Amino acid sequence: MASYRKNQQLKNIRVNLVTSDRLYWKLSFAILERELLVDIDRDRSGTCRRRSIRIMKRLRELFWCSDQDDRDGLTSYHLKNLLFHECERLPKDYQWSMEMMGERIIGMCEQLKVHLFTMHMTQFFNSSKNLFANKKDYRGLKLAARNLNQFLRCPERYLQ
């Protein structure tokens, strides 16, 4: 996903400790995430990583989670971590060419389906953290899973 030079830059960026309430602190990887996204389509001519995440977010808004509160369901942050994992799994630019965009979207949807089925998605920079663990209940995620399954059965119906 990132070049050797980029990896060295990322190693020099500090991770922040942020509070989510008065007694609980957590690690924040926001600066690292932002840095990865800056050059995600580094060649600017023909890769579809950034477009893929935009499409995934739009699908989430329109079809998978259109009427639910983000806090209890699938969030943009989940999709960003999904993209990072997919970019690591498929690191070559040709795998993200514009001609492959449909395959990348369906591939990310299939990966998301697995995560939603197992109720487990690791944070890209901290593999010991399950991003679904902090949900009060899994109703929103289960609804997203159900809607995603319907989408995957016939994506053409949704994309007309």
Backbone as a chain_set.jsonl record, in Angstrom:
{"seq": "MASYRKNQQLKNIRVNLVTSDRLYWKLSFAILERELLVDIDRDRSGTCRRRSIRIMKRLRELFWCSDQDDRDGLTSYHLKNLLFHECERLPKDYQWSMEMMGERIIGMCEQLKVHLFTMHMTQFFNSSKNLFANKKDYRGLKLAARNLNQFLRCPERYLQ", "coords": {"N": [[0.828, -1.193, 0.0], [1.809, 1.318, 0.886], [4.761, 3.04, -0.07], [8.261, 2.31, 0.529], [9.535, 4.667, 1.421], [7.298, 6.117, 2.29], [6.412, 4.433, 4.344], [8.518, 4.796, 6.154], [8.148, 7.485, 6.785], [5.668, 7.331, 8.068], [6.332, 5.865, 10.332], [7.602, 7.755, 11.816], [5.639, 9.414, 12.722], [3.793, 10.393, 15.485], [1.579, 8.602, 17.627], [-1.509, 9.6, 18.946], [-2.885, 10.104, 22.211], [-6.112, 10.145, 23.243], [-9.033, 11.404, 24.912], [-12.118, 9.831, 25.622], [-14.024, 10.027, 27.461], [-14.139, 11.244, 30.863], [-12.621, 9.361, 32.276], [-11.595, 7.484, 30.557], [-9.21, 6.682, 28.178], [-7.934, 6.557, 24.851], [-6.065, 5.277, 22.038], [-5.334, 7.291, 19.233], [-5.29, 7.199, 15.79], [-5.537, 9.063, 13.862], [-3.899, 10.98, 12.536], [-2.024, 9.375, 11.23], [-3.776, 7.912, 9.592], [-4.829, 9.956, 7.998], [-2.5, 10.736, 6.69], [-1.946, 8.43, 5.189], [-4.129, 8.482, 3.448], [-3.648, 10.776, 1.952], [-1.828, 10.23, -0.124], [-3.019, 8.114, -1.432], [-3.884, 7.468, -4.006], [-1.444, 7.649, -5.536], [-0.298, 7.93, -8.118], [-2.094, 9.395, -9.551], [-3.208, 8.851, -11.967], [-5.221, 6.838, -13.001], [-5.706, 4.93, -10.914], [-8.019, 3.584, -8.513], [-8.511, 3.802, -5.756], [-9.295, 5.928, -3.97], [-11.715, 6.699, -5.169], [-13.085, 4.329, -4.823], [-13.501, 4.176, -2.029], [-15.145, 6.361, -1.717], [-17.385, 5.544, -3.18], [-18.147, 3.276, -1.68], [-18.844, 4.526, 0.733], [-21.012, 6.02, -0.143], [-22.776, 3.993, -0.939], [-23.243, 2.898, 1.552], [-24.622, 5.016, 2.79], [-26.91, 5.273, 1.104], [-28.089, 2.69, 0.774], [-27.357, 0.616, 2.657], [-27.362, 1.573, 5.291], [-29.289, 3.563, 5.553], [-31.26, 4.664, 7.226], [-30.414, 4.836, 9.887], [-28.748, 5.487, 13.024], [-25.411, 6.487, 13.084], [-23.75, 5.786, 15.259], [-24.527, 3.312, 16.24], [-24.305, 1.587, 14.16], [-22.898, 0.667, 11.008], [-20.095, 2.54, 10.128], [-18.437, 5.342, 8.487], [-15.834, 5.272, 9.292], [-15.375, 2.551, 9.708], [-15.452, 1.707, 7.06], [-13.254, 3.053, 6.022], [-11.144, 1.767, 7.362], [-11.55, -0.76, 6.3], [-10.862, -0.254, 3.614], [-8.104, 0.346, 3.952], [-7.158, -2.164, 4.809], [-7.771, -3.683, 2.527], [-6.137, -2.435, 0.64], [-3.671, -3.133, 1.627], [-3.819, -5.884, 1.32], [-4.042, -6.066, -1.432], [-1.695, -4.714, -2.928], [-0.62, -3.673, -5.318], [-0.594, -1.226, -7.932], [-1.82, -1.84, -10.404], [-3.807, -3.554, -9.599], [-5.687, -1.869, -8.713], [-6.567, -0.428, -10.826], [-8.601, 1.666, -12.942], [-10.192, 0.085, -14.544], [-10.555, -2.088, -12.933], [-12.223, -1.306, -10.951], [-14.948, -2.048, -10.429], [-14.617, -4.74, -9.633], [-13.043, -4.303, -7.352], [-14.823, -2.911, -5.693], [-16.894, -4.814, -5.341], [-15.314, -6.787, -4.176], [-14.531, -5.505, -1.782], [-17.038, -5.266, -0.654], [-17.648, -7.969, -0.256], [-15.672, -8.64, 1.619], [-16.474, -6.953, 3.685], [-18.924, -8.109, 4.249], [-18.095, -10.526, 5.436], [-16.855, -9.499, 7.734], [-19.069, -8.325, 8.994], [-20.666, -10.561, 9.388], [-19.159, -12.039, 11.22], [-19.007, -10.215, 13.194], [-16.681, -8.804, 13.681], [-14.069, -6.656, 13.101], [-10.891, -5.615, 12.53], [-8.96, -2.844, 13.663], [-6.964, -0.954, 11.502], [-4.369, 0.003, 12.25], [-4.07, -1.117, 14.724], [-4.275, -4.158, 15.435], [-5.314, -5.61, 17.515], [-7.625, -4.473, 18.287], [-11.069, -4.65, 18.025], [-13.243, -3.156, 15.94], [-15.991, -3.272, 16.085], [-16.603, -3.836, 18.67], [-17.394, -1.895, 20.514], [-20.062, -1.356, 20.202], [-23.364, -0.829, 21.38], [-25.451, -2.625, 20.968], [-25.93, -5.072, 18.414], [-27.767, -4.493, 16.462], [-27.855, -2.437, 14.462], [-25.61, -3.103, 12.931], [-26.315, -5.667, 12.12], [-28.539, -5.1, 10.559], [-27.284, -3.632, 8.541], [-25.725, -5.708, 7.504], [-27.707, -7.416, 6.497], [-28.87, -5.762, 4.541], [-26.624, -5.366, 2.926], [-26.191, -7.987, 2.018], [-28.479, -8.302, 0.412], [-27.902, -6.384, -1.494], [-25.558, -7.486, -2.638], [-26.583, -9.75, -3.874], [-27.856, -8.791, -6.111], [-26.498, -6.393, -7.452], [-26.865, -4.718, -9.634], [-29.511, -3.935, -9.635], [-29.605, -1.963, -7.693], [-27.915, -0.018, -8.653], [-28.85, 1.384, -10.844]], "CA": [[0.0, 0.0, 0.0], [2.667, 2.493, 0.958], [6.132, 2.8, -0.477], [9.226, 2.242, 1.628], [9.701, 6.033, 1.933], [6.077, 6.46, 3.018], [6.439, 3.665, 5.592], [9.451, 5.452, 7.066], [7.475, 8.7, 7.246], [4.613, 6.943, 9.007], [6.958, 5.425, 11.582], [8.021, 8.947, 12.561], [4.462, 10.142, 13.196], [3.378, 9.91, 16.803], [0.184, 8.246, 17.871], [-2.045, 10.453, 20.007], [-3.758, 9.554, 23.239], [-7.251, 11.064, 23.355], [-10.032, 10.984, 25.889], [-13.489, 9.714, 25.128], [-14.753, 10.563, 28.607], [-13.183, 11.703, 31.88], [-11.793, 8.295, 32.824], [-11.197, 6.525, 29.543], [-8.339, 7.202, 27.139], [-7.686, 5.592, 23.78], [-5.108, 5.688, 21.019], [-5.91, 7.849, 18.016], [-4.415, 7.052, 14.633], [-6.095, 9.982, 12.865], [-2.842, 11.606, 11.73], [-1.517, 8.315, 10.354], [-4.812, 7.621, 8.598], [-4.866, 11.09, 7.074], [-1.276, 10.665, 5.897], [-2.126, 7.361, 4.2], [-5.123, 8.887, 2.448], [-3.121, 11.857, 1.115], [-1.185, 9.68, -1.321], [-3.586, 6.786, -1.693], [-3.808, 7.303, -5.457], [-0.214, 8.406, -5.726], [0.048, 8.238, -9.501], [-3.129, 10.313, -10.028], [-3.631, 8.554, -13.345], [-5.738, 5.527, -13.298], [-6.05, 4.027, -9.822], [-9.381, 3.885, -8.054], [-8.651, 3.618, -4.31], [-10.088, 7.018, -3.395], [-13.081, 6.583, -5.708], [-13.711, 3.146, -4.219], [-13.989, 4.484, -0.675], [-16.291, 7.265, -1.891], [-18.531, 4.731, -3.603], [-18.559, 2.464, -0.532], [-19.542, 5.408, 1.677], [-22.304, 6.378, -0.734], [-23.614, 2.8, -0.833], [-23.644, 2.817, 2.963], [-25.648, 6.041, 3.033], [-28.126, 5.083, 0.317], [-28.716, 1.37, 0.786], [-27.07, -0.297, 3.765], [-27.621, 2.185, 6.608], [-29.908, 4.844, 5.209], [-32.155, 5.232, 8.242], [-29.964, 4.513, 11.237], [-27.768, 6.31, 13.704], [-24.045, 5.998, 12.865], [-23.093, 5.26, 16.45], [-24.891, 1.921, 16.48], [-24.221, 0.794, 12.941], [-21.709, 0.723, 10.177], [-19.672, 3.931, 9.989], [-17.408, 5.658, 7.501], [-14.548, 4.841, 9.847], [-15.258, 1.121, 9.404], [-15.143, 1.573, 5.641], [-11.879, 3.508, 5.822], [-10.279, 0.671, 7.797], [-11.711, -1.809, 5.294], [-10.037, 0.142, 2.477], [-6.691, 0.165, 4.303], [-6.876, -3.606, 4.793], [-7.804, -4.134, 1.136], [-4.94, -1.913, -0.021], [-2.552, -3.951, 2.088], [-4.0, -7.202, 0.715], [-3.853, -5.875, -2.876], [-0.858, -3.507, -2.897], [-0.142, -3.212, -6.631], [-1.451, -0.235, -8.587], [-2.645, -2.44, -11.456], [-4.961, -4.177, -8.958], [-6.615, -0.778, -8.426], [-6.786, 0.367, -12.045], [-10.004, 2.048, -13.122], [-10.889, -1.06, -15.123], [-10.786, -3.059, -11.857], [-13.002, -0.683, -9.886], [-16.099, -2.889, -10.094], [-14.124, -5.883, -8.857], [-12.593, -3.836, -6.032], [-16.018, -2.59, -4.898], [-17.516, -6.086, -4.957], [-14.383, -7.431, -3.245], [-14.658, -4.866, -0.467], [-18.356, -5.654, -0.132], [-17.534, -9.353, 0.226], [-14.899, -8.585, 2.867], [-17.353, -6.331, 4.676], [-19.908, -9.135, 4.595], [-17.434, -11.434, 6.39], [-16.693, -8.764, 8.996], [-20.387, -8.163, 9.618], [-21.129, -11.882, 9.805], [-18.406, -12.436, 12.422], [-19.032, -9.07, 14.116], [-15.293, -8.522, 14.032], [-13.253, -5.937, 12.137], [-9.762, -5.05, 13.256], [-8.482, -1.517, 13.308], [-5.793, -1.152, 10.645], [-3.117, 0.25, 12.951], [-4.061, -1.821, 16.013], [-5.02, -5.377, 15.107], [-5.94, -6.192, 18.704], [-8.883, -3.764, 18.536], [-12.232, -4.959, 17.204], [-13.994, -1.91, 15.772], [-17.405, -3.493, 16.385], [-16.748, -4.201, 20.082], [-17.974, -0.827, 21.335], [-21.473, -1.155, 19.88], [-24.281, -1.193, 22.475], [-26.01, -3.892, 20.489], [-25.515, -5.265, 17.033], [-28.911, -4.335, 15.552], [-27.48, -1.624, 13.305], [-24.679, -3.869, 12.101], [-27.071, -6.771, 11.518], [-29.338, -4.496, 9.494], [-26.343, -3.345, 7.446], [-25.363, -7.001, 6.911], [-28.858, -7.878, 5.727], [-28.97, -4.903, 3.356], [-25.459, -5.658, 2.093], [-26.461, -9.269, 1.354], [-29.434, -8.047, -0.67], [-27.159, -5.649, -2.52], [-24.638, -8.388, -3.326], [-27.343, -10.687, -4.709], [-28.211, -8.153, -7.392], [-26.052, -4.994, -7.365], [-27.377, -3.934, -10.769], [-30.814, -3.381, -9.257], [-29.382, -0.778, -6.878], [-27.036, 0.946, -9.301], [-29.435, 1.897, -12.091]], "C": [[0.868, 1.249, 0.0], [4.075, 2.103, 0.531], [7.03, 2.74, 0.752], [9.404, 3.624, 2.267], [8.488, 6.446, 2.782], [6.024, 5.713, 4.351], [7.37, 4.302, 6.613], [8.853, 6.741, 7.625], [6.441, 8.362, 8.31], [5.191, 6.51, 10.35], [7.362, 6.61, 12.454], [6.845, 9.764, 13.099], [4.02, 9.534, 14.52], [1.895, 9.58, 16.821], [-0.295, 9.094, 19.039], [-2.882, 9.649, 20.991], [-4.867, 10.571, 23.443], [-8.245, 10.508, 24.363], [-11.391, 10.854, 25.218], [-14.475, 10.02, 26.244], [-13.72, 10.853, 29.689], [-12.226, 10.613, 32.353], [-11.222, 7.335, 31.785], [-10.389, 7.215, 28.45], [-8.146, 6.126, 26.085], [-6.66, 6.164, 22.805], [-5.849, 6.222, 19.804], [-4.87, 7.76, 16.9], [-4.81, 8.011, 13.517], [-5.017, 10.6, 11.974], [-2.251, 10.587, 10.756], [-2.51, 8.001, 9.237], [-4.871, 8.724, 7.541], [-3.657, 11.047, 6.14], [-1.359, 9.563, 4.834], [-3.072, 7.786, 3.086], [-4.601, 9.964, 1.502], [-2.574, 11.307, -0.2], [-1.795, 8.36, -1.77], [-3.665, 6.477, -3.188], [-2.607, 8.1, -5.951], [0.097, 8.754, -7.175], [-0.948, 9.197, -10.165], [-3.621, 9.989, -11.439], [-4.051, 7.092, -13.466], [-5.956, 4.567, -12.153], [-7.342, 4.507, -9.155], [-9.564, 3.732, -6.547], [-9.571, 4.674, -3.69], [-11.538, 6.963, -3.899], [-13.812, 5.404, -5.075], [-14.256, 3.448, -2.835], [-15.177, 5.438, -0.769], [-17.55, 6.493, -2.282], [-19.048, 3.892, -2.443], [-19.324, 3.319, 0.484], [-20.927, 5.787, 1.148], [-23.275, 5.194, -0.681], [-24.116, 2.625, 0.599], [-24.779, 3.787, 3.246], [-26.977, 5.719, 2.354], [-28.846, 3.763, 0.581], [-28.525, 0.568, 2.07], [-27.493, 0.265, 5.113], [-28.385, 3.489, 6.462], [-30.734, 5.47, 6.326], [-31.704, 4.933, 9.669], [-28.898, 5.473, 11.736], [-26.378, 5.684, 13.525], [-23.438, 5.311, 14.084], [-23.383, 3.782, 16.687], [-24.761, 1.037, 15.253], [-22.871, 0.905, 12.271], [-21.351, 2.19, 9.933], [-18.671, 4.108, 8.851], [-16.037, 5.204, 7.992], [-14.326, 3.345, 9.603], [-14.838, 0.938, 7.946], [-13.721, 2.034, 5.331], [-10.891, 2.415, 6.24], [-10.356, -0.501, 6.826], [-10.844, -1.505, 4.073], [-8.559, -0.068, 2.778], [-6.305, -1.31, 4.262], [-6.846, -4.141, 3.362], [-6.573, -3.651, 0.375], [-3.698, -2.691, 0.407], [-2.613, -5.343, 1.44], [-3.715, -7.171, -0.786], [-3.003, -4.625, -3.092], [-0.465, -2.926, -4.257], [-1.127, -2.251, -7.276], [-2.338, -0.861, -9.656], [-3.878, -3.129, -10.875], [-6.05, -3.151, -8.645], [-6.806, 0.115, -9.654], [-8.278, 0.656, -12.18], [-10.819, 0.903, -13.708], [-11.26, -2.096, -14.061], [-11.726, -2.524, -10.783], [-14.217, -1.519, -9.482], [-15.699, -4.089, -9.25], [-13.679, -5.466, -7.46], [-13.795, -3.539, -5.141], [-16.681, -3.876, -4.426], [-16.62, -6.825, -3.962], [-14.462, -6.828, -1.85], [-16.002, -5.195, 0.158], [-18.31, -7.073, 0.435], [-16.743, -9.406, 1.538], [-15.742, -8.004, 3.992], [-18.399, -7.323, 5.159], [-19.334, -10.108, 5.627], [-17.295, -10.753, 7.753], [-18.019, -8.631, 9.734], [-20.939, -9.505, 10.104], [-20.456, -12.314, 11.104], [-18.467, -11.38, 13.523], [-17.62, -8.748, 14.618], [-14.582, -7.853, 12.859], [-12.108, -5.288, 12.9], [-9.442, -3.654, 12.749], [-7.171, -1.699, 12.555], [-4.478, -0.999, 11.405], [-3.016, -0.462, 14.291], [-4.91, -3.086, 15.867], [-5.651, -6.053, 16.316], [-7.295, -5.536, 19.003], [-9.947, -4.165, 17.523], [-13.09, -3.698, 17.125], [-15.481, -2.056, 16.054], [-17.649, -3.721, 17.877], [-17.468, -3.14, 20.912], [-19.444, -0.55, 21.029], [-22.339, -1.619, 21.048], [-24.98, -2.508, 22.182], [-25.647, -3.972, 19.009], [-26.65, -5.084, 16.033], [-28.543, -3.555, 14.293], [-26.547, -2.361, 12.363], [-25.386, -5.032, 11.416], [-27.957, -6.266, 10.376], [-28.455, -4.193, 8.283], [-25.952, -4.639, 6.735], [-26.485, -7.521, 6.024], [-28.993, -7.071, 4.427], [-27.804, -5.14, 2.389], [-25.66, -6.972, 1.346], [-27.431, -9.095, 0.197], [-28.746, -7.334, -1.831], [-26.277, -6.597, -3.324], [-25.35, -9.412, -4.209], [-27.642, -10.097, -6.085], [-27.796, -6.675, -7.36], [-26.609, -4.115, -8.485], [-28.691, -3.26, -10.421], [-30.65, -2.071, -8.486], [-28.645, 0.329, -7.628], [-27.562, 1.473, -10.616], [-29.624, 3.382, -12.032]], "O": [[0.663, 2.145, -0.82], [4.516, 0.975, 0.748], [6.615, 3.072, 1.862], [9.422, 3.749, 3.491], [8.637, 7.044, 3.848], [5.638, 6.286, 5.369], [7.054, 4.347, 7.802], [9.032, 7.052, 8.802], [6.355, 9.036, 9.336], [4.591, 6.766, 11.394], [7.454, 6.49, 13.676], [7.049, 10.712, 13.858], [3.89, 8.317, 14.65], [1.083, 10.195, 16.128], [0.435, 9.283, 20.012], [-3.502, 8.647, 20.635], [-4.601, 11.725, 23.778], [-8.287, 9.307, 24.628], [-11.762, 11.658, 24.363], [-15.655, 10.249, 25.977], [-12.523, 10.715, 29.437], [-11.119, 10.923, 32.791], [-10.433, 6.456, 32.13], [-10.83, 8.207, 27.869], [-8.188, 4.933, 26.386], [-6.425, 7.371, 22.759], [-6.87, 5.668, 19.396], [-3.727, 8.191, 17.055], [-4.458, 7.796, 12.357], [-5.22, 10.726, 10.766], [-2.008, 10.905, 9.592], [-2.124, 7.844, 8.079], [-4.952, 8.45, 6.344], [-3.782, 11.294, 4.941], [-0.895, 9.748, 3.709], [-2.838, 7.483, 1.916], [-5.062, 10.057, 0.364], [-2.835, 11.864, -1.266], [-1.124, 7.569, -2.432], [-3.522, 5.319, -3.582], [-2.742, 9.083, -6.679], [0.706, 9.793, -7.432], [-0.662, 9.748, -11.228], [-4.365, 10.769, -12.034], [-3.313, 6.247, -13.971], [-6.373, 3.437, -12.409], [-7.7, 5.682, -9.23], [-10.695, 3.546, -6.097], [-10.513, 4.34, -2.971], [-12.474, 7.162, -3.124], [-15.014, 5.475, -4.821], [-15.361, 3.02, -2.499], [-16.117, 5.331, 0.018], [-18.639, 6.761, -1.775], [-20.259, 3.802, -2.238], [-20.336, 2.88, 1.031], [-21.892, 5.861, 1.909], [-24.462, 5.375, -0.409], [-25.267, 2.251, 0.825], [-25.778, 3.423, 3.867], [-28.041, 5.873, 2.953], [-30.076, 3.721, 0.608], [-29.459, -0.095, 2.521], [-27.936, -0.483, 5.986], [-28.125, 4.434, 7.207], [-30.89, 6.69, 6.364], [-32.538, 4.792, 10.563], [-28.244, 6.169, 10.961], [-26.192, 4.495, 13.784], [-22.685, 4.348, 13.939], [-22.562, 3.078, 17.275], [-25.08, -0.151, 15.311], [-21.854, 1.198, 12.898], [-22.215, 2.989, 9.571], [-18.132, 3.134, 8.324], [-15.186, 4.801, 7.199], [-13.203, 2.925, 9.321], [-13.976, 0.115, 7.639], [-13.06, 1.461, 4.465], [-9.909, 2.168, 5.54], [-9.351, -1.159, 6.56], [-10.167, -2.393, 3.556], [-7.832, -0.607, 1.943], [-5.248, -1.664, 3.74], [-5.992, -4.961, 3.024], [-6.026, -4.386, -0.448], [-2.777, -2.878, -0.388], [-1.585, -5.905, 1.062], [-3.204, -8.143, -1.343], [-3.549, -3.568, -3.411], [-0.016, -1.782, -4.323], [-2.341, -2.432, -7.182], [-3.492, -0.459, -9.807], [-4.885, -3.277, -11.566], [-7.19, -3.512, -8.351], [-7.167, 1.284, -9.522], [-9.109, -0.038, -11.595], [-12.003, 0.763, -13.404], [-12.175, -2.893, -14.265], [-11.999, -3.218, -9.804], [-14.479, -1.675, -8.289], [-16.366, -4.416, -8.268], [-13.91, -6.19, -6.492], [-13.786, -3.88, -3.958], [-16.996, -4.016, -3.244], [-17.117, -7.423, -3.009], [-14.461, -7.551, -0.853], [-16.094, -5.382, 1.371], [-18.878, -7.337, 1.494], [-17.111, -10.137, 2.458], [-15.724, -8.505, 5.116], [-18.72, -7.367, 6.347], [-20.017, -10.47, 6.586], [-17.581, -11.352, 8.79], [-18.082, -8.803, 10.952], [-21.612, -9.56, 11.133], [-21.101, -12.884, 11.984], [-18.032, -11.621, 14.649], [-17.401, -8.463, 15.795], [-14.503, -8.412, 11.765], [-12.338, -4.498, 13.816], [-9.627, -3.334, 11.575], [-6.35, -2.528, 12.945], [-3.563, -1.801, 11.215], [-1.966, -0.413, 14.932], [-6.11, -3.078, 16.142], [-6.446, -6.979, 16.156], [-8.026, -5.999, 19.878], [-9.749, -4.036, 16.315], [-13.603, -3.231, 18.141], [-16.167, -1.053, 16.244], [-18.803, -3.793, 18.302], [-18.091, -3.471, 21.921], [-20.009, 0.408, 21.557], [-22.086, -2.669, 21.638], [-25.083, -3.384, 23.041], [-25.114, -3.02, 18.44], [-26.517, -5.478, 14.875], [-28.882, -3.967, 13.184], [-26.674, -2.259, 11.142], [-25.092, -5.347, 10.264], [-28.101, -6.933, 9.352], [-28.834, -4.464, 7.144], [-25.857, -4.67, 5.508], [-26.235, -8.011, 4.923], [-29.204, -7.635, 3.354], [-27.989, -5.115, 1.172], [-25.333, -7.063, 0.163], [-27.236, -9.668, -0.875], [-28.982, -7.647, -2.998], [-26.247, -6.525, -4.552], [-24.776, -9.889, -5.188], [-27.675, -10.809, -7.088], [-28.654, -5.798, -7.252], [-26.8, -2.913, -8.303], [-28.956, -2.142, -10.862], [-31.476, -1.168, -8.619], [-28.751, 1.499, -7.26], [-26.784, 1.967, -11.432], [-30.105, 3.982, -12.994]]}, "num_chains": 1, "name": "protein.A"}
